[in-house]
């Protein structure tokens, strides 16, 4: 996501809509740092229940990099929120 340099709050929205009890676990990597590992939305919070993963990042290269690394199957993010954190 192209963005100017600065500090940002990033919120990723997920919801398991597949409804199958196979492993859907994945890692969330933002700007090269694992911010959540082994996330399994079917196991917790469960089928059809939305949840979020959030983090703060300092962006210096003009591009916010978000990687979802699946264990076995694809991962679908439902929404991404990015909000600039004002400098004090």
PDB file of N, CA and C in Angstrom:
ATOM      1  N   UNK A   1       0.861  -1.156   0.000  1.00  0.00           N
ATOM      2  CA  UNK A   1       0.000   0.000   0.000  1.00  0.00           C
ATOM      3  C   UNK A   1       0.914   1.227   0.000  1.00  0.00           C
ATOM      4  N   UNK A   2       0.849   2.055  -1.008  1.00  0.00           N
ATOM      5  CA  UNK A   2       1.700   3.245  -1.028  1.00  0.00           C
ATOM      6  C   UNK A   2       1.225   4.282  -0.005  1.00  0.00           C
ATOM      7  N   UNK A   3       2.156   4.719   0.852  1.00  0.00           N
ATOM      8  CA  UNK A   3       1.865   5.704   1.897  1.00  0.00           C
ATOM      9  C   UNK A   3       3.106   6.547   2.147  1.00  0.00           C
ATOM     10  N   UNK A   4       2.903   7.787   2.559  1.00  0.00           N
ATOM     11  CA  UNK A   4       4.069   8.583   2.940  1.00  0.00           C
ATOM     12  C   UNK A   4       4.681   8.062   4.241  1.00  0.00           C
ATOM     13  N   UNK A   5       5.927   8.402   4.455  1.00  0.00           N
ATOM     14  CA  UNK A   5       6.604   7.982   5.687  1.00  0.00           C
ATOM     15  C   UNK A   5       5.854   8.513   6.895  1.00  0.00           C
ATOM     16  N   UNK A   6       5.882   7.724   7.989  1.00  0.00           N
ATOM     17  CA  UNK A   6       5.217   8.124   9.221  1.00  0.00           C
ATOM     18  C   UNK A   6       4.888   6.917  10.071  1.00  0.00           C
ATOM     19  N   UNK A   7       4.250   7.178  11.198  1.00  0.00           N
ATOM     20  CA  UNK A   7       3.810   6.117  12.096  1.00  0.00           C
ATOM     21  C   UNK A   7       2.334   5.829  11.819  1.00  0.00           C
ATOM     22  N   UNK A   8       1.995   4.541  11.755  1.00  0.00           N
ATOM     23  CA  UNK A   8       0.633   4.139  11.400  1.00  0.00           C
ATOM     24  C   UNK A   8       0.103   3.057  12.333  1.00  0.00           C
ATOM     25  N   UNK A   9      -1.190   3.092  12.558  1.00  0.00           N
ATOM     26  CA  UNK A   9      -1.924   2.001  13.204  1.00  0.00           C
ATOM     27  C   UNK A   9      -2.543   1.192  12.068  1.00  0.00           C
ATOM     28  N   UNK A  10      -2.265  -0.105  12.047  1.00  0.00           N
ATOM     29  CA  UNK A  10      -2.790  -0.991  11.011  1.00  0.00           C
ATOM     30  C   UNK A  10      -3.733  -1.999  11.671  1.00  0.00           C
ATOM     31  N   UNK A  11      -4.944  -2.107  11.148  1.00  0.00           N
ATOM     32  CA  UNK A  11      -5.923  -3.066  11.662  1.00  0.00           C
ATOM     33  C   UNK A  11      -6.376  -3.944  10.500  1.00  0.00           C
ATOM     34  N   UNK A  12      -6.189  -5.244  10.643  1.00  0.00           N
ATOM     35  CA  UNK A  12      -6.613  -6.216   9.631  1.00  0.00           C
ATOM     36  C   UNK A  12      -7.851  -6.935  10.152  1.00  0.00           C
ATOM     37  N   UNK A  13      -8.882  -7.023   9.317  1.00  0.00           N
ATOM     38  CA  UNK A  13     -10.137  -7.663   9.700  1.00  0.00           C
ATOM     39  C   UNK A  13     -10.250  -9.018   9.002  1.00  0.00           C
ATOM     40  N   UNK A  14     -10.595 -10.049   9.784  1.00  0.00           N
ATOM     41  CA  UNK A  14     -10.727 -11.400   9.271  1.00  0.00           C
ATOM     42  C   UNK A  14     -12.046 -12.007   9.721  1.00  0.00           C
ATOM     43  N   UNK A  15     -12.477 -13.069   9.021  1.00  0.00           N
ATOM     44  CA  UNK A  15     -13.628 -13.864   9.433  1.00  0.00           C
ATOM     45  C   UNK A  15     -13.575 -15.170   8.649  1.00  0.00           C
ATOM     46  N   UNK A  16     -13.588 -16.303   9.343  1.00  0.00           N
ATOM     47  CA  UNK A  16     -13.589 -17.597   8.660  1.00  0.00           C
ATOM     48  C   UNK A  16     -14.978 -17.840   8.081  1.00  0.00           C
ATOM     49  N   UNK A  17     -15.057 -17.828   6.772  1.00  0.00           N
ATOM     50  CA  UNK A  17     -16.330 -18.076   6.100  1.00  0.00           C
ATOM     51  C   UNK A  17     -16.320 -19.395   5.335  1.00  0.00           C
ATOM     52  N   UNK A  18     -15.207 -20.142   5.441  1.00  0.00           N
ATOM     53  CA  UNK A  18     -15.115 -21.431   4.744  1.00  0.00           C
ATOM     54  C   UNK A  18     -15.918 -22.503   5.475  1.00  0.00           C
ATOM     55  N   UNK A  19     -15.884 -22.469   6.802  1.00  0.00           N
ATOM     56  CA  UNK A  19     -16.684 -23.397   7.596  1.00  0.00           C
ATOM     57  C   UNK A  19     -16.233 -24.835   7.577  1.00  0.00           C
ATOM     58  N   UNK A  20     -14.970 -25.060   7.230  1.00  0.00           N
ATOM     59  CA  UNK A  20     -14.451 -26.428   7.237  1.00  0.00           C
ATOM     60  C   UNK A  20     -13.373 -26.546   8.306  1.00  0.00           C
ATOM     61  N   UNK A  21     -13.344 -27.638   9.047  1.00  0.00           N
ATOM     62  CA  UNK A  21     -12.393 -27.764  10.148  1.00  0.00           C
ATOM     63  C   UNK A  21     -10.996 -28.195   9.729  1.00  0.00           C
ATOM     64  N   UNK A  22     -10.528 -27.767   8.559  1.00  0.00           N
ATOM     65  CA  UNK A  22      -9.141 -28.032   8.174  1.00  0.00           C
ATOM     66  C   UNK A  22      -8.295 -26.875   8.674  1.00  0.00           C
ATOM     67  N   UNK A  23      -7.004 -27.100   8.757  1.00  0.00           N
ATOM     68  CA  UNK A  23      -6.135 -26.040   9.285  1.00  0.00           C
ATOM     69  C   UNK A  23      -6.072 -24.859   8.329  1.00  0.00           C
ATOM     70  N   UNK A  24      -6.528 -23.735   8.819  1.00  0.00           N
ATOM     71  CA  UNK A  24      -6.454 -22.491   8.069  1.00  0.00           C
ATOM     72  C   UNK A  24      -5.453 -21.548   8.715  1.00  0.00           C
ATOM     73  N   UNK A  25      -4.539 -22.074   9.495  1.00  0.00           N
ATOM     74  CA  UNK A  25      -3.659 -21.189  10.251  1.00  0.00           C
ATOM     75  C   UNK A  25      -2.687 -20.454   9.335  1.00  0.00           C
ATOM     76  N   UNK A  26      -2.324 -19.268   9.793  1.00  0.00           N
ATOM     77  CA  UNK A  26      -1.441 -18.414   9.007  1.00  0.00           C
ATOM     78  C   UNK A  26      -0.695 -17.457   9.927  1.00  0.00           C
ATOM     79  N   UNK A  27       0.375 -16.881   9.398  1.00  0.00           N
ATOM     80  CA  UNK A  27       1.129 -15.841  10.086  1.00  0.00           C
ATOM     81  C   UNK A  27       0.823 -14.507   9.413  1.00  0.00           C
ATOM     82  N   UNK A  28       0.843 -13.443  10.193  1.00  0.00           N
ATOM     83  CA  UNK A  28       0.659 -12.094   9.671  1.00  0.00           C
ATOM     84  C   UNK A  28       1.984 -11.358   9.826  1.00  0.00           C
ATOM     85  N   UNK A  29       2.514 -10.861   8.713  1.00  0.00           N
ATOM     86  CA  UNK A  29       3.790 -10.153   8.701  1.00  0.00           C
ATOM     87  C   UNK A  29       3.537  -8.742   8.169  1.00  0.00           C
ATOM     88  N   UNK A  30       3.907  -7.743   8.963  1.00  0.00           N
ATOM     89  CA  UNK A  30       3.754  -6.347   8.553  1.00  0.00           C
ATOM     90  C   UNK A  30       5.127  -5.685   8.602  1.00  0.00           C
ATOM     91  N   UNK A  31       5.535  -5.126   7.480  1.00  0.00           N
ATOM     92  CA  UNK A  31       6.846  -4.484   7.370  1.00  0.00           C
ATOM     93  C   UNK A  31       7.970  -5.415   7.815  1.00  0.00           C
ATOM     94  N   UNK A  32       7.858  -6.701   7.442  1.00  0.00           N
ATOM     95  CA  UNK A  32       8.908  -7.670   7.711  1.00  0.00           C
ATOM     96  C   UNK A  32       8.932  -8.242   9.120  1.00  0.00           C
ATOM     97  N   UNK A  33       7.963  -7.853   9.961  1.00  0.00           N
ATOM     98  CA  UNK A  33       7.905  -8.344  11.330  1.00  0.00           C
ATOM     99  C   UNK A  33       6.650  -9.182  11.534  1.00  0.00           C
ATOM    100  N   UNK A  34       6.810 -10.365  12.119  1.00  0.00           N
ATOM    101  CA  UNK A  34       5.642 -11.200  12.421  1.00  0.00           C
ATOM    102  C   UNK A  34       4.873 -10.530  13.561  1.00  0.00           C
ATOM    103  N   UNK A  35       3.632 -10.146  13.274  1.00  0.00           N
ATOM    104  CA  UNK A  35       2.800  -9.510  14.306  1.00  0.00           C
ATOM    105  C   UNK A  35       1.788 -10.492  14.890  1.00  0.00           C
ATOM    106  N   UNK A  36       1.568 -11.623  14.216  1.00  0.00           N
ATOM    107  CA  UNK A  36       0.715 -12.696  14.738  1.00  0.00           C
ATOM    108  C   UNK A  36       1.144 -13.989  14.056  1.00  0.00           C
ATOM    109  N   UNK A  37       1.384 -15.030  14.853  1.00  0.00           N
ATOM    110  CA  UNK A  37       1.835 -16.322  14.323  1.00  0.00           C
ATOM    111  C   UNK A  37       0.818 -17.409  14.652  1.00  0.00           C
ATOM    112  N   UNK A  38       0.605 -18.302  13.702  1.00  0.00           N
ATOM    113  CA  UNK A  38      -0.266 -19.449  13.934  1.00  0.00           C
ATOM    114  C   UNK A  38      -1.727 -19.096  14.149  1.00  0.00           C
ATOM    115  N   UNK A  39      -2.178 -18.032  13.526  1.00  0.00           N
ATOM    116  CA  UNK A  39      -3.581 -17.620  13.666  1.00  0.00           C
ATOM    117  C   UNK A  39      -4.466 -18.675  13.000  1.00  0.00           C
ATOM    118  N   UNK A  40      -5.439 -19.210  13.723  1.00  0.00           N
ATOM    119  CA  UNK A  40      -6.371 -20.206  13.186  1.00  0.00           C
ATOM    120  C   UNK A  40      -7.799 -19.728  13.458  1.00  0.00           C
ATOM    121  N   UNK A  41      -8.411 -19.022  12.503  1.00  0.00           N
ATOM    122  CA  UNK A  41      -9.735 -18.437  12.738  1.00  0.00           C
ATOM    123  C   UNK A  41     -10.845 -19.455  12.936  1.00  0.00           C
ATOM    124  N   UNK A  42     -10.686 -20.680  12.440  1.00  0.00           N
ATOM    125  CA  UNK A  42     -11.719 -21.694  12.651  1.00  0.00           C
ATOM    126  C   UNK A  42     -11.720 -22.144  14.113  1.00  0.00           C
ATOM    127  N   UNK A  43     -10.518 -22.277  14.678  1.00  0.00           N
ATOM    128  CA  UNK A  43     -10.401 -22.726  16.069  1.00  0.00           C
ATOM    129  C   UNK A  43     -10.755 -21.613  17.053  1.00  0.00           C
ATOM    130  N   UNK A  44     -10.338 -20.403  16.746  1.00  0.00           N
ATOM    131  CA  UNK A  44     -10.582 -19.274  17.647  1.00  0.00           C
ATOM    132  C   UNK A  44     -10.561 -17.985  16.842  1.00  0.00           C
ATOM    133  N   UNK A  45     -11.625 -17.296  16.661  1.00  0.00           N
ATOM    134  CA  UNK A  45     -12.848 -17.307  17.443  1.00  0.00           C
ATOM    135  C   UNK A  45     -13.915 -18.278  16.964  1.00  0.00           C
ATOM    136  N   UNK A  46     -13.763 -18.867  15.765  1.00  0.00           N
ATOM    137  CA  UNK A  46     -14.742 -19.825  15.265  1.00  0.00           C
ATOM    138  C   UNK A  46     -15.396 -19.359  13.980  1.00  0.00           C
ATOM    139  N   UNK A  47     -16.072 -20.287  13.338  1.00  0.00           N
ATOM    140  CA  UNK A  47     -16.713 -20.026  12.048  1.00  0.00           C
ATOM    141  C   UNK A  47     -17.682 -18.844  12.132  1.00  0.00           C
ATOM    142  N   UNK A  48     -17.545 -17.935  11.172  1.00  0.00           N
ATOM    143  CA  UNK A  48     -18.466 -16.819  11.045  1.00  0.00           C
ATOM    144  C   UNK A  48     -18.300 -15.707  12.065  1.00  0.00           C
ATOM    145  N   UNK A  49     -17.266 -15.787  12.907  1.00  0.00           N
ATOM    146  CA  UNK A  49     -17.052 -14.766  13.933  1.00  0.00           C
ATOM    147  C   UNK A  49     -15.879 -13.866  13.526  1.00  0.00           C
ATOM    148  N   UNK A  50     -16.154 -12.591  13.303  1.00  0.00           N
ATOM    149  CA  UNK A  50     -15.081 -11.684  12.889  1.00  0.00           C
ATOM    150  C   UNK A  50     -14.094 -11.405  14.012  1.00  0.00           C
ATOM    151  N   UNK A  51     -12.861 -11.085  13.624  1.00  0.00           N
ATOM    152  CA  UNK A  51     -11.831 -10.700  14.579  1.00  0.00           C
ATOM    153  C   UNK A  51     -10.826  -9.789  13.879  1.00  0.00           C
ATOM    154  N   UNK A  52     -10.037  -9.088  14.678  1.00  0.00           N
ATOM    155  CA  UNK A  52      -9.041  -8.183  14.120  1.00  0.00           C
ATOM    156  C   UNK A  52      -7.656  -8.492  14.684  1.00  0.00           C
ATOM    157  N   UNK A  53      -6.663  -8.095  13.915  1.00  0.00           N
ATOM    158  CA  UNK A  53      -5.269  -8.111  14.355  1.00  0.00           C
ATOM    159  C   UNK A  53      -4.744  -6.712  14.069  1.00  0.00           C
ATOM    160  N   UNK A  54      -4.152  -6.088  15.073  1.00  0.00           N
ATOM    161  CA  UNK A  54      -3.672  -4.721  14.879  1.00  0.00           C
ATOM    162  C   UNK A  54      -2.226  -4.580  15.327  1.00  0.00           C
ATOM    163  N   UNK A  55      -1.570  -3.571  14.778  1.00  0.00           N
ATOM    164  CA  UNK A  55      -0.192  -3.266  15.154  1.00  0.00           C
ATOM    165  C   UNK A  55       0.107  -1.828  14.768  1.00  0.00           C
ATOM    166  N   UNK A  56       1.187  -1.316  15.316  1.00  0.00           N
ATOM    167  CA  UNK A  56       1.690  -0.006  14.933  1.00  0.00           C
ATOM    168  C   UNK A  56       3.005  -0.199  14.209  1.00  0.00           C
ATOM    169  N   UNK A  57       3.201   0.575  13.152  1.00  0.00           N
ATOM    170  CA  UNK A  57       4.431   0.469  12.368  1.00  0.00           C
ATOM    171  C   UNK A  57       4.969   1.860  12.063  1.00  0.00           C
ATOM    172  N   UNK A  58       6.288   1.940  11.920  1.00  0.00           N
ATOM    173  CA  UNK A  58       6.944   3.143  11.423  1.00  0.00           C
ATOM    174  C   UNK A  58       7.328   2.857   9.981  1.00  0.00           C
ATOM    175  N   UNK A  59       6.787   3.636   9.099  1.00  0.00           N
ATOM    176  CA  UNK A  59       6.997   3.424   7.664  1.00  0.00           C
ATOM    177  C   UNK A  59       8.037   4.422   7.155  1.00  0.00           C
ATOM    178  N   UNK A  60       9.048   3.908   6.444  1.00  0.00           N
ATOM    179  CA  UNK A  60      10.133   4.772   5.970  1.00  0.00           C
ATOM    180  C   UNK A  60      10.356   4.675   4.467  1.00  0.00           C
ATOM    181  N   UNK A  61       9.782   3.668   3.809  1.00  0.00           N
ATOM    182  CA  UNK A  61      10.098   3.444   2.398  1.00  0.00           C
ATOM    183  C   UNK A  61       8.964   3.805   1.435  1.00  0.00           C
ATOM    184  N   UNK A  62       7.863   4.374   1.962  1.00  0.00           N
ATOM    185  CA  UNK A  62       6.765   4.785   1.092  1.00  0.00           C
ATOM    186  C   UNK A  62       5.807   3.677   0.693  1.00  0.00           C
ATOM    187  N   UNK A  63       5.985   2.478   1.279  1.00  0.00           N
ATOM    188  CA  UNK A  63       5.107   1.359   0.938  1.00  0.00           C
ATOM    189  C   UNK A  63       4.882   0.482   2.169  1.00  0.00           C
ATOM    190  N   UNK A  64       3.613   0.313   2.536  1.00  0.00           N
ATOM    191  CA  UNK A  64       3.263  -0.559   3.655  1.00  0.00           C
ATOM    192  C   UNK A  64       3.140  -1.981   3.129  1.00  0.00           C
ATOM    193  N   UNK A  65       4.009  -2.859   3.627  1.00  0.00           N
ATOM    194  CA  UNK A  65       4.024  -4.254   3.191  1.00  0.00           C
ATOM    195  C   UNK A  65       3.299  -5.126   4.210  1.00  0.00           C
ATOM    196  N   UNK A  66       2.267  -5.848   3.744  1.00  0.00           N
ATOM    197  CA  UNK A  66       1.504  -6.773   4.574  1.00  0.00           C
ATOM    198  C   UNK A  66       1.526  -8.131   3.894  1.00  0.00           C
ATOM    199  N   UNK A  67       2.004  -9.139   4.593  1.00  0.00           N
ATOM    200  CA  UNK A  67       2.046 -10.497   4.049  1.00  0.00           C
ATOM    201  C   UNK A  67       1.253 -11.423   4.957  1.00  0.00           C
ATOM    202  N   UNK A  68       0.415 -12.249   4.353  1.00  0.00           N
ATOM    203  CA  UNK A  68      -0.323 -13.295   5.053  1.00  0.00           C
ATOM    204  C   UNK A  68       0.244 -14.615   4.562  1.00  0.00           C
ATOM    205  N   UNK A  69       0.877 -15.352   5.459  1.00  0.00           N
ATOM    206  CA  UNK A  69       1.589 -16.566   5.064  1.00  0.00           C
ATOM    207  C   UNK A  69       0.811 -17.775   5.567  1.00  0.00           C
ATOM    208  N   UNK A  70       0.114 -18.476   4.657  1.00  0.00           N
ATOM    209  CA  UNK A  70      -0.719 -19.609   5.076  1.00  0.00           C
ATOM    210  C   UNK A  70       0.098 -20.864   5.348  1.00  0.00           C
ATOM    211  N   UNK A  71      -0.418 -21.689   6.276  1.00  0.00           N
ATOM    212  CA  UNK A  71       0.198 -22.983   6.548  1.00  0.00           C
ATOM    213  C   UNK A  71      -0.145 -23.963   5.420  1.00  0.00           C
ATOM    214  N   UNK A  72      -1.419 -24.034   5.051  1.00  0.00           N
ATOM    215  CA  UNK A  72      -1.839 -24.961   4.000  1.00  0.00           C
ATOM    216  C   UNK A  72      -2.669 -24.291   2.906  1.00  0.00           C
ATOM    217  N   UNK A  73      -3.679 -23.549   3.305  1.00  0.00           N
ATOM    218  CA  UNK A  73      -4.628 -23.000   2.348  1.00  0.00           C
ATOM    219  C   UNK A  73      -4.558 -21.492   2.315  1.00  0.00           C
ATOM    220  N   UNK A  74      -5.290 -20.917   1.407  1.00  0.00           N
ATOM    221  CA  UNK A  74      -5.291 -19.469   1.232  1.00  0.00           C
ATOM    222  C   UNK A  74      -5.857 -18.756   2.462  1.00  0.00           C
ATOM    223  N   UNK A  75      -5.532 -17.477   2.541  1.00  0.00           N
ATOM    224  CA  UNK A  75      -6.017 -16.620   3.624  1.00  0.00           C
ATOM    225  C   UNK A  75      -6.695 -15.424   2.975  1.00  0.00           C
ATOM    226  N   UNK A  76      -7.830 -15.024   3.508  1.00  0.00           N
ATOM    227  CA  UNK A  76      -8.535 -13.866   2.971  1.00  0.00           C
ATOM    228  C   UNK A  76      -8.731 -12.826   4.061  1.00  0.00           C
ATOM    229  N   UNK A  77      -8.192 -11.647   3.825  1.00  0.00           N
ATOM    230  CA  UNK A  77      -8.442 -10.530   4.729  1.00  0.00           C
ATOM    231  C   UNK A  77      -9.722  -9.856   4.239  1.00  0.00           C
ATOM    232  N   UNK A  78     -10.595  -9.492   5.157  1.00  0.00           N
ATOM    233  CA  UNK A  78     -11.887  -8.897   4.791  1.00  0.00           C
ATOM    234  C   UNK A  78     -11.799  -7.391   4.644  1.00  0.00           C
ATOM    235  N   UNK A  79     -10.923  -6.742   5.422  1.00  0.00           N
ATOM    236  CA  UNK A  79     -10.744  -5.290   5.342  1.00  0.00           C
ATOM    237  C   UNK A  79      -9.407  -4.913   5.957  1.00  0.00           C
ATOM    238  N   UNK A  80      -8.877  -3.780   5.513  1.00  0.00           N
ATOM    239  CA  UNK A  80      -7.633  -3.235   6.056  1.00  0.00           C
ATOM    240  C   UNK A  80      -7.876  -1.773   6.409  1.00  0.00           C
ATOM    241  N   UNK A  81      -7.561  -1.422   7.652  1.00  0.00           N
ATOM    242  CA  UNK A  81      -7.619  -0.027   8.082  1.00  0.00           C
ATOM    243  C   UNK A  81      -6.194   0.443   8.337  1.00  0.00           C
ATOM    244  N   UNK A  82      -5.881   1.633   7.840  1.00  0.00           N
ATOM    245  CA  UNK A  82      -4.573   2.232   8.080  1.00  0.00           C
ATOM    246  C   UNK A  82      -4.807   3.674   8.503  1.00  0.00           C
ATOM    247  N   UNK A  83      -4.330   4.023   9.688  1.00  0.00           N
ATOM    248  CA  UNK A  83      -4.542   5.380  10.200  1.00  0.00           C
ATOM    249  C   UNK A  83      -3.208   5.986  10.633  1.00  0.00           C
ATOM    250  N   UNK A  84      -2.936   7.182  10.145  1.00  0.00           N
ATOM    251  CA  UNK A  84      -1.720   7.887  10.511  1.00  0.00           C
ATOM    252  C   UNK A  84      -1.776   8.270  11.995  1.00  0.00           C
ATOM    253  N   UNK A  85      -0.703   8.012  12.715  1.00  0.00           N
ATOM    254  CA  UNK A  85      -0.600   8.398  14.121  1.00  0.00           C
ATOM    255  C   UNK A  85       0.091   9.761  14.144  1.00  0.00           C
ATOM    256  N   UNK A  86      -0.589  10.780  14.647  1.00  0.00           N
ATOM    257  CA  UNK A  86       0.012  12.126  14.665  1.00  0.00           C
ATOM    258  C   UNK A  86       1.298  12.177  15.484  1.00  0.00           C
ATOM    259  N   UNK A  87       2.264  12.881  14.984  1.00  0.00           N
ATOM    260  CA  UNK A  87       3.525  13.095  15.730  1.00  0.00           C
ATOM    261  C   UNK A  87       3.277  14.136  16.808  1.00  0.00           C
ATOM    262  N   UNK A  88       3.887  13.941  17.970  1.00  0.00           N
ATOM    263  CA  UNK A  88       3.711  14.907  19.069  1.00  0.00           C
ATOM    264  C   UNK A  88       4.939  15.738  19.245  1.00  0.00           C
TER     265      UNK A  88
END
